[in-house]
Each structure stands twice: as C-alpha cells, then as structure tokens.
Amino acid sequence: MRTTGALAAAVCTLMLAGASTAAEGDLTLGVPTALGTIEGQDSLRSAQLAAQEINAAGGVEVGGKKRRLEIVSIDTREAEAGIPVFDALAAMEKLIAEKKPVAIVVGAFRSEVLLSAMDMIAKVKIPYLCTIGMSPDFEKKIAGEYEKYKFNFRLGLSAPYLVGNLGHMLDSVKKKYGTDKVYFVHQDVAWAKGTVAGLSKVLAAGGWKVVGSDAYPTGARDFSSSLTKAKFGSAQVLVPVFDMPESGVLVKQVHSMKVPALVAGFISPAAPATAWATFSGDIDGLVNFLFEPGSIPLATPRSQHFTEAYAKAYGEAARNKLSGHGPGPSYDAVFVLADAIRRAGSTQADAVVAELEKTDTQGAIGKIVFNKTHQVIYGEDPTQAAVSLAFQWRAGKRRLVYPEAVAEGAFELPGK
Amino acid sequence: MSREQAPDPGRKAAVGPSAGVASGLRPWARRERIDRGIKARSDDISVLASPRDLAWLLLPRTLPIAALLVFPLLGGLTGSYWQAVMLNTLVIALLALSWDLLASVGLISLGQSFFFGIGGYLAGILDTQFKLGPLVGIALATILGAVLATALLLPLLRLRGIYFGLITFALPLLLMRLVETTGALGGTEGMSGLTALPNRTVELYLLIAALLATVAGFRRLSASDRGLVLHALRDNDRAVLAAGFSLPWLRTQAVFWAALPATFAGAFVTHRYQFVGMPAFSIEYSTLPLTSAVVGGTGGFFGAVVGAFLLVPLSELLRGFGSLRVVVYSLVLLGFILVLPEGIFRFAARKYAQEERVVPLGEGQECPPPS
Amino acid sequence: MKVLIVSTLIYGLVQGATLMLTALGFSLTFGLSGVANFAHGGLYLLSGFLAWALVNRLGMPFPLAAAATVLLVALLGAAVYRLVLRPVRGITLSEVISTFALGVALIEGFRWRGFTTYDFSLPPFWPGEVEIAGVSVDRQRLAIVGAGFLLPLALWAFTHHTRVGLALRGMAQDETTALAMGIDSDWAATLSLSLGAGLAAVAAVLLLPLGIISINTGYEVLLVALAVTVLGGLESTAGMIVGSLLIGFAVVITGNFVGPHLSEVVYLGALVLVLGLKPSGLLGRSKEIEERV
C-alpha cells in the first residue's frame, strides 16, 4: 500500500498547488495558448510585462476604483501534432471555469483551435483578444454572425494580410532587380498552403513565373530535391514558408548547395536575433518576415519602449530570442483592453466590446484600429496602421528592408 | 484450506537462520499467504447465511457498478467538468481493456490508437456520407472498424510478440502521415461539424454500458474453453500449434474481439466532439491505455479499468502543468513496471482476500522443498 | 536533367547513410541482446543537448565535446540496463514498456523544460562544400556517408573477429550454450546496450549539425530506427545497409520526381510491406523460424 499512499499524497499536493492565489479585487486575464512554442512563451511574457507596467502605474481604472491586473495561463499544448482540438479546448475551459478571467488575451495558436474557441467564447461571453492564430475564417465568422461572435478581436497579423505584404515585398524586389522567377517551398500545413496558394495567384497576376512549389511534411529534414530543381530552373527568388524547427536544415542547405537565389519568405528559426550565431553566418542575405514588430521595434517611442522594457524585465538574451509573431500584439492587447475597460467604466462584456471597437491608439505594432470584423488593420505606414516588417540578414545584423516607410536600406541580391 | 496451528507462545517467531533453539536444529522461517477467514467462509453456498460475509463478497463487485450507474444522474453535484473527465476516463478504460485482451493473447500492442483512429474516421465517413444519426453510426462504425482493423492486421498476425509491438507502433503514425500527405478524409483539418449525441446523460450511459458489457464479455471469453486456448497462445504457442489449432485464426479472433471496444471508443469520441482528424491516431491514445493497464494490473481486465480510473483524473489534475503531465505518467509507468509489476488492482485484490505472515518452522519440521 | 540524376544519386546516398547511422544503435542492441531499446530516440536527443551544453556552457571544442558525449551516453546506456532492464529481463512486455516509458519521459522532459527554442545548434565537423559533377554537397554530408558505411563495417569486424564481439554474438545465438561457455548474460546485455546508446550518440553528433535540434526528432529517430532495422533484418549488417540504401533512395527519388510531400510516407510503407511479406527482413536469416508460426 506504500505506492498507493504515495500516489494519494502526490495527488493531494497537486490539488493544493493548483489552488488559486489571486487577491480579491484583481482583474484576471487568461492566457490559454501553446506555451511550448516560442510564440506562446514570448506572448505570455509580453502580456505579463504589460500587466506589470499597468500595475506599477496604479492599475486599471474601473468606474473610479483602481484594480490590479493579474495574468493566469495554461498550456494547451496545441502545437503538438498529437493534441486534438478538444483537448486544447478542455484546457481553455478549465482556465475559464477555475480562474474566472474577465477577458482572454493571446488566445489560440492553431487555426482550428481558434475557430472552435470562438464558439466557446460565444457561450461564455468574455472579450477574447487573439494575437497568434491567423486564419481568415476568424473574420468570416464575425461577419456572418456579428452578435454571436462580437467578443472576438484580433491584434495579430492575419493570413490575408500576410499574403498581401509578402506580395508587396516581392514586388519591390521585382521593381528594383527585374526578377520574375520564383520557387515556393513550404510546410504541408493549412496556413502555409493557404499562404502559398494566395501568394502564387498574386504573383502570377504581377507577372511572375512560378517555377515550382513543393510541400514538405512537418519534420522533413532534407530539402535537396527542391533546391536542385530551383537551381536547375534558374529560380531567382526562393520563397520558404515554414514555422517548424527542422526548417533550419533548409537554411543550411541553401548555403551548402550554393543556390544562387534570393531567399525571401518566412522561416521561423532564422527570425530571432540569435539566429546569426545559431547558423554561423549561413543566413547572410536571407530576407525574413516578422509578422509584427517586437523582435525588431519600429522607430516609434512606444515600440522602442517595448523592446527595452522586455530586455530589462527578462534579460538581453531573452530579448534577442524574441519570436517574430505574437509578442508585440500581445503587449498591446493588454493596454488596449485596459483602456477599453477604463472608458467603459466596468468589466461588463458588452460595454467593453463597444469600447474596444472604438480603439484608436499607437502601440508597439504601429497604429491600432480595428476594422468592422474586429481585425487590426495592417498597412505600410506605421502612423496609419499596424505593420509587418521584413528584414535582411547582413553581416550579423538584421536590416529592415520593408515596408518603405521604415526601411533602413534596400534589398541586396546575393552576390554568390 | 487448513488453518495453521498458532505458533507455540513459548517459542519466539524466528526470522532467518540465526535464532537459537534448544533442540539444535536451525529453525528457518518462511512467509506464507493464506486466505483470510472471511474468504474461506464465503467461498461456498454458506455465504448466504451471513450478511457480513455476503457484503464482503458482493460489495467490491457491486459498489463500483452501482456508482457508475448512478454517476450520470449526479450532474448537479459533479458539474459538467468532471462529467467530461469521466467520459475521457471511460474512453481510456475501453482502450485499456482492448489492450489487455491483446496482451493476454501474447500480442503487445503499442498502438491502440490504430483501432481508435479507424473507428473514429469510419464514424466520420458514415456521418458525412449517410447521415444515419449518431447511435446507428457508432454501432456501424464499431463493427466495420473492427473488421477493417483486423483485416489490415491479418498479414502481421503470423509475427510474434515484439514484432507485433513494432508494427503497431508504426501503423498509427503511418496512417496519420498518409492522411496528412494525401489530404484525404479531411487532411490536416479533419472532418468537423458532425452530428452530436443527444445529451450528456446519453453519452455517459452509452459509455458505461459499453464498459460493463466489455468487461463482462471479456471475462466470459477468458473463462471459456476458447479463452483457455487463447491464454495458451501467450504462454506457449508451439504447444497450441502442436494441439492442432490454427494460430493465425485464433489470433484473428482475439484481435477482432479486442478491436471492438477500441473502435467503439473512437466512433464515440468522433460524435462527442463532432470532429475527427489526425489526432485520432495520436500517441496519447496508445500510451495512456497502456499505462492504465500496467498500473492497474494486466490480465483479468479489472486492473485495466482501475488503472484508467486512477490515471486519467490524475492526468487531468496535471493539465495545468503542460508537458510535465506526460513526463509524470511515463515515470509512473516506469515505476510501476519495476516496483509493482502486478499492478494496483492485483495487489489490492490480493490483500483483500489473503493475508501474509511469517511462519517459523519448529523442531522436527523440515525445510519446505525448493519451489 | 543530368544534374537531377546526379543529385538523386548523391543525396540518395546521403539519405541512406543517414538512415543507417540512425538505426545502427537500435539494430545492434536488438540483434545482440533481443532488447528493443525504445529509449533510443530519447538517448539521441539527450546526446544532442548534452553535446550542445558541453560546447556552449563549458566551452569545449566540438570534437572533444562529441567524444565526451559518446562516452557519457554509452555509460548511461549501461546504467539503463542495470537499473531499468535487468529487473524485468526476459519479460518482453515489461522490457518494451519500460524503455518506451523512459524514452517518452526523456523527450517530454526536454519539452517541458523549454528546450523548444531555435538556438540549439551543433557545429559541423567539416565545414565547407564540395562540388561533384555540378552538384554542390557540404562536407558534413560526405562525412556522414563515410561514417554510415565505415561504422557498420567496423561493427561487423568487431562482432566477427574479436573475442568480445564473438561472445556477444554467441549470447545472441544461443543463450544457454553461451552461459555454459562462461559468458555472463548480464555483462553481455550491459555491453550491448552501452554500445547501442553510444552509437545513438555518434549518430546525434554527426547528424544534428545539419540543422537545429528539435524535440520531435526524438520520436522520428525511433520510427526510422524501427523501420530500417526490421526492413533490413536482424543480425545482418548487409541487410541493414541494403535496407537503408533502399529506403534512402526511395525517399529521394519520390521527392525529386513525384513530390516531397509523399517522401515521408515511403519508409513507413516499406516497413509495413516487408513485415507483411518477409518478417525476418530482406536479408535476415537466423530468426526466420522463430518469427513465423
């Protein structure tokens, strides 16, 4: 019976450990997301940073009284292939039932989870500010049944905007260098396939020739076939769309196979500032996309403040590893929400939602204004809209090359 | 079984060879297990005479069943969250039972999610193509799924033990990859918006009925003549072969019966969440039943259920800890294999029915023959 | 077109060597002691992170760190046998489950501790590229091809021409006779597990520099090892070489001429096919009667 005794003791300890420690009068914000991913981890920390700053300034003003913000989180593990949607939702359900947050920030990582979470939010009726999931169906659902889904807002980049921005960026390359042959290499998952499909159409309309397009299952570690075909087909621009760690192999292989094309797209391992050291210079000339500013800030005071405060709170190393998707909008989301609660004078969901819709402020990601379907508007000028950034690795540094309003220099084709 | 004489109070109970005795013989001690008095008394018809003995005999069997049957009606007390946990527990228990039957035949399955996924996808296909309603759909998916799974495993049933384990480990992953790359059956997004079950009570009773039927059925099977032959497959398949049985056919039967609760579980889950996708083949549906069966005790089928009822709520409590959850139950699994391989249920059942004691051998008694 | 064919040949060879290295440790342990070490993937991952830690936290030069990693993981393999496998030796079910649980605990342990960021990378032994008939290959991949063929040969020589190796083979062929000849079963099993773990570490330090270390590699490696071992056949070095080359080329040819999205399915399909038709593997001989009943 020793073993069962030990088991029982362990269970009791865990139950006690899970007990809530929030003080009375605190406003709780829930963060149910894939904490096992860097996007999730960094977004959580950004949200916590924002909460700390608000509390340091006295807290959120709700109808005359100042209340502290408290962030609670749960790991939905939804990024792992074996976790089904309902498992991730069960985690979110548990968070809502136990901690009773007044709103959710950061939100779901995977599109399927995001869309199903919208249904849960429609029942629970608390504001949901997502910053990671990118599916366009998010806006479609809100447009289709506004009253039901009006509690959902998105501050992160959406897939249609990504396609648009990538298209504009590639067109600037074409305008400058006259390149017109492109090869796509992407991950065999819904968002990447959708992005490439959309981008192919946009580019074909713009006069580009798509030399090839290959899909790789998650976990693939040899990209020689695509690279050979790209080299063989004289592709001038290689567009990768990956967020799996194994795409690090692609980065190294492009270099070792001496593919003379400009690599411009989205490879998550090559995005953080530490990537130069990780890949020991193999990424020179690679153009990578940051979905939102954060890892590289805009020249605005608010954006600069975010990166510096993050470094102060979590260390330079953490700041250098910042993911390119999630931290910026998650930081802004907390401020946007706090401000909406202040203007509404209460935490009552309908009132807060009404105020959220009227948001018009400068954030770390640029100007934050929601469109009719509760998506932050992204554009090319940070004074008019939020922006996505593209940078090129050059001599160990990330140089912003897009959009023109913030570019530090022009694209440079590889002189290999 | 005869009662032992109580040791002479004048003689100290000796443990080990070092205690001295006047006679000069080295007294040894041995540990023996004997049935408890109450077990001896309740082994035959006379149990009916004593309510206490009757209770001792029947309560462990009837109390859990009664509790299970009553649980769905206590919705107000438990809340919907714990009802959801119960549903998950029952699903894992069904998979664990399925695993247990396979293990009792000598086939170690490292991929119960294979059956689960097949049942789930079939339910999804039937629902989207034929719209038969959840109950009929689940029933059909269960049977067709078991047939399909058995057919797919047929060529591999000639393999022994470990090879079966290897292939069952790889099969669900292969199917997951196939779905991912071919985009068939909904591809990476799966099939959603399927028909739901009428209500939570129906869901619970459906699973409980399935669980009780499976336990009863499997135990019947094991106790029957056919069951005896199936067990012999695990112990010494050459002997069974020599007795003139066809081993592949026997294994096929075992796989079919084992597949039924697993495909049922898959079809049920599809309709419960109105969704089926690649995660139906995930490794969690293989490891959790495996762990439950080992923790509870393999063979006998009760152990698998007990293990599931212990592990799934524990895993639920650990949900807030992310991947630590998986680490914990793999370590639990490892610990149990090494320390308590007979499993909690066997251990508990043994303690319930038998007691252990150290019996000294006195003068004139010989050492027991080497066992 | 010629370039594509040359590329297929070269990268097919690379892929085959990669598979071989990955599977070598697992196959050796399985062949020599009958233990399917499902912790193989976990040990591979552990080796990668250990080497990284030695280089980045202790500042060791990479070759030294690699050697140290191999040694440490080999010792760990011996410990795994003594602590985890010896109590359950002979009970196949328990052996499989305990190593499987250990492997999962290792892999998920790393994930829980946050080793999921992108900065875990190992430097290659030989940086730089070489051009062969118009196709550029990096030297590390060539080194992998070299190791992938030399190591099995070395192991073959070890198990056929040294006393220790012959003792291990004897134990694998007939345990009772080997015991009668004075070969200790425990010692043989410890050694074979230690060798298997060490080979997993060798594979890790050679293969991981190609990209960055990602947690899911733990599961992938196990799958590949299973596929190649079963395909090639136990106790047959030639079978393993043939099997790896077959799958390697199949993957690359599928990738080059059909589409990379199908390449991952190939080796799993091959596994199922071979097991269905010839369970002892392509060139396995000794256990054929044992497997089919």
mmCIF file of N, CA, C and O in Angstrom, chain B residues 100-142:
data_model
loop_
_atom_site.group_PDB
_atom_site.id
_atom_site.type_symbol
_atom_site.label_atom_id
_atom_site.label_comp_id
_atom_site.label_asym_id
_atom_site.label_seq_id
_atom_site.Cartn_x
_atom_site.Cartn_y
_atom_site.Cartn_z
ATOM 1 N N ASP B 100 -5.605 -5.001 -22.954
ATOM 2 C CA ASP B 100 -5.434 -6.103 -22.034
ATOM 3 C C ASP B 100 -5.755 -7.441 -22.700
ATOM 4 O O ASP B 100 -5.067 -8.432 -22.494
ATOM 5 N N LEU B 101 -6.813 -7.437 -23.498
ATOM 6 C CA LEU B 101 -7.154 -8.695 -24.160
ATOM 7 C C LEU B 101 -6.049 -9.113 -25.112
ATOM 8 O O LEU B 101 -5.640 -10.277 -25.166
ATOM 9 N N LEU B 102 -5.534 -8.133 -25.862
ATOM 10 C CA LEU B 102 -4.442 -8.459 -26.778
ATOM 11 C C LEU B 102 -3.222 -8.977 -26.014
ATOM 12 O O LEU B 102 -2.572 -9.924 -26.428
ATOM 13 N N ALA B 103 -2.941 -8.328 -24.882
ATOM 14 C CA ALA B 103 -1.773 -8.748 -24.113
ATOM 15 C C ALA B 103 -1.974 -10.152 -23.554
ATOM 16 O O ALA B 103 -1.031 -10.934 -23.457
ATOM 17 N N SER B 104 -3.204 -10.500 -23.218
ATOM 18 C CA SER B 104 -3.438 -11.816 -22.644
ATOM 19 C C SER B 104 -3.301 -12.905 -23.692
ATOM 20 O O SER B 104 -3.262 -14.083 -23.368
ATOM 21 N N VAL B 105 -3.250 -12.499 -24.948
ATOM 22 C CA VAL B 105 -3.053 -13.477 -26.003
ATOM 23 C C VAL B 105 -1.599 -13.477 -26.466
ATOM 24 O O VAL B 105 -1.201 -14.239 -27.329
ATOM 25 N N GLY B 106 -0.808 -12.579 -25.874
ATOM 26 C CA GLY B 106 0.602 -12.530 -26.228
ATOM 27 C C GLY B 106 0.928 -11.485 -27.261
ATOM 28 O O GLY B 106 2.060 -11.394 -27.717
ATOM 29 N N LEU B 107 -0.047 -10.674 -27.648
ATOM 30 C CA LEU B 107 0.218 -9.627 -28.640
ATOM 31 C C LEU B 107 0.333 -8.291 -27.919
ATOM 32 O O LEU B 107 -0.642 -7.772 -27.416
ATOM 33 N N ILE B 108 1.551 -7.768 -27.865
ATOM 34 C CA ILE B 108 1.749 -6.500 -27.174
ATOM 35 C C ILE B 108 1.497 -5.373 -28.161
ATOM 36 O O ILE B 108 2.230 -5.211 -29.139
ATOM 37 N N SER B 109 0.477 -4.599 -27.906
ATOM 38 C CA SER B 109 0.158 -3.530 -28.847
ATOM 39 C C SER B 109 0.681 -2.202 -28.332
ATOM 40 O O SER B 109 0.347 -1.783 -27.243
ATOM 41 N N LEU B 110 1.512 -1.562 -29.123
ATOM 42 C CA LEU B 110 1.988 -0.235 -28.757
ATOM 43 C C LEU B 110 1.230 0.839 -29.512
ATOM 44 O O LEU B 110 1.652 1.989 -29.570
ATOM 45 N N GLY B 111 0.147 0.456 -30.150
ATOM 46 C CA GLY B 111 -0.580 1.427 -30.957
ATOM 47 C C GLY B 111 -2.069 1.191 -30.912
ATOM 48 O O GLY B 111 -2.683 0.923 -31.940
ATOM 49 N N GLN B 112 -2.667 1.324 -29.740
ATOM 50 C CA GLN B 112 -4.115 1.206 -29.654
ATOM 51 C C GLN B 112 -4.791 2.293 -30.451
ATOM 52 O O GLN B 112 -5.938 2.142 -30.875
ATOM 53 N N SER B 113 -4.079 3.391 -30.676
ATOM 54 C CA SER B 113 -4.696 4.484 -31.423
ATOM 55 C C SER B 113 -5.011 4.061 -32.851
ATOM 56 O O SER B 113 -5.807 4.708 -33.526
ATOM 57 N N PHE B 114 -4.403 2.979 -33.317
ATOM 58 C CA PHE B 114 -4.725 2.456 -34.636
ATOM 59 C C PHE B 114 -6.203 2.114 -34.706
ATOM 60 O O PHE B 114 -6.934 2.556 -35.599
ATOM 61 N N PHE B 115 -6.681 1.344 -33.726
ATOM 62 C CA PHE B 115 -8.096 0.953 -33.711
ATOM 63 C C PHE B 115 -8.976 2.173 -33.471
ATOM 64 O O PHE B 115 -10.010 2.366 -34.110
ATOM 65 N N PHE B 116 -8.519 2.984 -32.525
ATOM 66 C CA PHE B 116 -9.284 4.172 -32.163
ATOM 67 C C PHE B 116 -9.498 5.059 -33.384
ATOM 68 O O PHE B 116 -10.611 5.506 -33.671
ATOM 69 N N GLY B 117 -8.411 5.296 -34.109
ATOM 70 C CA GLY B 117 -8.493 6.176 -35.268
ATOM 71 C C GLY B 117 -9.375 5.595 -36.365
ATOM 72 O O GLY B 117 -10.153 6.308 -37.002
ATOM 73 N N ILE B 118 -9.278 4.292 -36.577
ATOM 74 C CA ILE B 118 -10.098 3.668 -37.622
ATOM 75 C C ILE B 118 -11.567 3.806 -37.277
ATOM 76 O O ILE B 118 -12.398 4.178 -38.118
ATOM 77 N N GLY B 119 -11.903 3.519 -36.019
ATOM 78 C CA GLY B 119 -13.295 3.672 -35.604
ATOM 79 C C GLY B 119 -13.744 5.109 -35.764
ATOM 80 O O GLY B 119 -14.843 5.381 -36.259
ATOM 81 N N GLY B 120 -12.889 6.037 -35.349
ATOM 82 C CA GLY B 120 -13.246 7.437 -35.427
ATOM 83 C C GLY B 120 -13.484 7.908 -36.849
ATOM 84 O O GLY B 120 -14.490 8.564 -37.149
ATOM 85 N N TYR B 121 -12.549 7.585 -37.737
ATOM 86 C CA TYR B 121 -12.700 8.031 -39.119
ATOM 87 C C TYR B 121 -13.894 7.384 -39.803
ATOM 88 O O TYR B 121 -14.606 8.019 -40.581
ATOM 89 N N LEU B 122 -14.131 6.089 -39.516
ATOM 90 C CA LEU B 122 -15.297 5.440 -40.117
ATOM 91 C C LEU B 122 -16.569 6.131 -39.672
ATOM 92 O O LEU B 122 -17.488 6.357 -40.478
ATOM 93 N N ALA B 123 -16.623 6.471 -38.382
ATOM 94 C CA ALA B 123 -17.818 7.176 -37.902
ATOM 95 C C ALA B 123 -17.968 8.497 -38.643
ATOM 96 O O ALA B 123 -19.080 8.884 -39.020
ATOM 97 N N GLY B 124 -16.849 9.176 -38.852
ATOM 98 C CA GLY B 124 -16.897 10.442 -39.574
ATOM 99 C C GLY B 124 -17.389 10.267 -41.001
ATOM 100 O O GLY B 124 -18.240 11.008 -41.495
ATOM 101 N N ILE B 125 -16.853 9.243 -41.670
ATOM 102 C CA ILE B 125 -17.259 8.993 -43.060
ATOM 103 C C ILE B 125 -18.734 8.648 -43.122
ATOM 104 O O ILE B 125 -19.495 9.189 -43.940
ATOM 105 N N LEU B 126 -19.185 7.748 -42.232
ATOM 106 C CA LEU B 126 -20.582 7.343 -42.249
ATOM 107 C C LEU B 126 -21.487 8.536 -42.003
ATOM 108 O O LEU B 126 -22.558 8.667 -42.604
ATOM 109 N N ASP B 127 -21.017 9.422 -41.105
ATOM 110 C CA ASP B 127 -21.872 10.551 -40.781
ATOM 111 C C ASP B 127 -21.980 11.522 -41.940
ATOM 112 O O ASP B 127 -23.054 12.023 -42.254
ATOM 113 N N THR B 128 -20.826 11.803 -42.589
ATOM 114 C CA THR B 128 -20.886 12.787 -43.665
ATOM 115 C C THR B 128 -21.546 12.224 -44.910
ATOM 116 O O THR B 128 -22.190 12.946 -45.660
ATOM 117 N N GLN B 129 -21.393 10.909 -45.160
ATOM 118 C CA GLN B 129 -21.952 10.346 -46.382
ATOM 119 C C GLN B 129 -23.400 9.920 -46.229
ATOM 120 O O GLN B 129 -24.194 10.054 -47.145
ATOM 121 N N PHE B 130 -23.742 9.340 -45.078
ATOM 122 C CA PHE B 130 -25.046 8.700 -44.976
ATOM 123 C C PHE B 130 -25.969 9.334 -43.964
ATOM 124 O O PHE B 130 -27.161 9.093 -43.980
ATOM 125 N N LYS B 131 -25.411 10.114 -43.046
ATOM 126 C CA LYS B 131 -26.251 10.784 -42.054
ATOM 127 C C LYS B 131 -27.217 9.820 -41.364
ATOM 128 O O LYS B 131 -28.425 9.979 -41.410
ATOM 129 N N LEU B 132 -26.648 8.779 -40.736
ATOM 130 C CA LEU B 132 -27.524 7.783 -40.122
ATOM 131 C C LEU B 132 -27.899 8.133 -38.692
ATOM 132 O O LEU B 132 -28.592 7.406 -38.034
ATOM 133 N N GLY B 133 -27.360 9.226 -38.182
ATOM 134 C CA GLY B 133 -27.619 9.513 -36.784
ATOM 135 C C GLY B 133 -26.513 8.920 -35.935
ATOM 136 O O GLY B 133 -25.922 7.912 -36.297
ATOM 137 N N PRO B 134 -26.236 9.530 -34.810
ATOM 138 C CA PRO B 134 -25.055 9.118 -34.037
ATOM 139 C C PRO B 134 -25.098 7.685 -33.546
ATOM 140 O O PRO B 134 -24.108 6.969 -33.623
ATOM 141 N N LEU B 135 -26.240 7.240 -33.027
ATOM 142 C CA LEU B 135 -26.248 5.919 -32.402
ATOM 143 C C LEU B 135 -26.025 4.815 -33.427
ATOM 144 O O LEU B 135 -25.195 3.922 -33.237
ATOM 145 N N VAL B 136 -26.781 4.879 -34.512
ATOM 146 C CA VAL B 136 -26.584 3.875 -35.557
ATOM 147 C C VAL B 136 -25.181 3.986 -36.137
ATOM 148 O O VAL B 136 -24.505 2.987 -36.385
ATOM 149 N N GLY B 137 -24.755 5.230 -36.318
ATOM 150 C CA GLY B 137 -23.421 5.456 -36.872
ATOM 151 C C GLY B 137 -22.344 4.838 -36.008
ATOM 152 O O GLY B 137 -21.420 4.189 -36.505
ATOM 153 N N ILE B 138 -22.440 5.051 -34.703
ATOM 154 C CA ILE B 138 -21.431 4.489 -33.799
ATOM 155 C C ILE B 138 -21.442 2.966 -33.879
ATOM 156 O O ILE B 138 -20.397 2.326 -33.957
ATOM 157 N N ALA B 139 -22.635 2.390 -33.852
ATOM 158 C CA ALA B 139 -22.714 0.926 -33.889
ATOM 159 C C ALA B 139 -22.072 0.378 -35.159
ATOM 160 O O ALA B 139 -21.246 -0.537 -35.131
ATOM 161 N N LEU B 140 -22.437 0.983 -36.290
ATOM 162 C CA LEU B 140 -21.885 0.506 -37.562
ATOM 163 C C LEU B 140 -20.379 0.698 -37.613
ATOM 164 O O LEU B 140 -19.628 -0.193 -38.019
ATOM 165 N N ALA B 141 -19.941 1.888 -37.173
ATOM 166 C CA ALA B 141 -18.500 2.185 -37.229
ATOM 167 C C ALA B 141 -17.732 1.211 -36.363
ATOM 168 O O ALA B 141 -16.620 0.799 -36.705
ATOM 169 N N THR B 142 -18.311 0.848 -35.225
ATOM 170 C CA THR B 142 -17.636 -0.098 -34.337
ATOM 171 C C THR B 142 -17.384 -1.420 -35.049
ATOM 172 O O THR B 142 -16.248 -1.914 -35.102
#
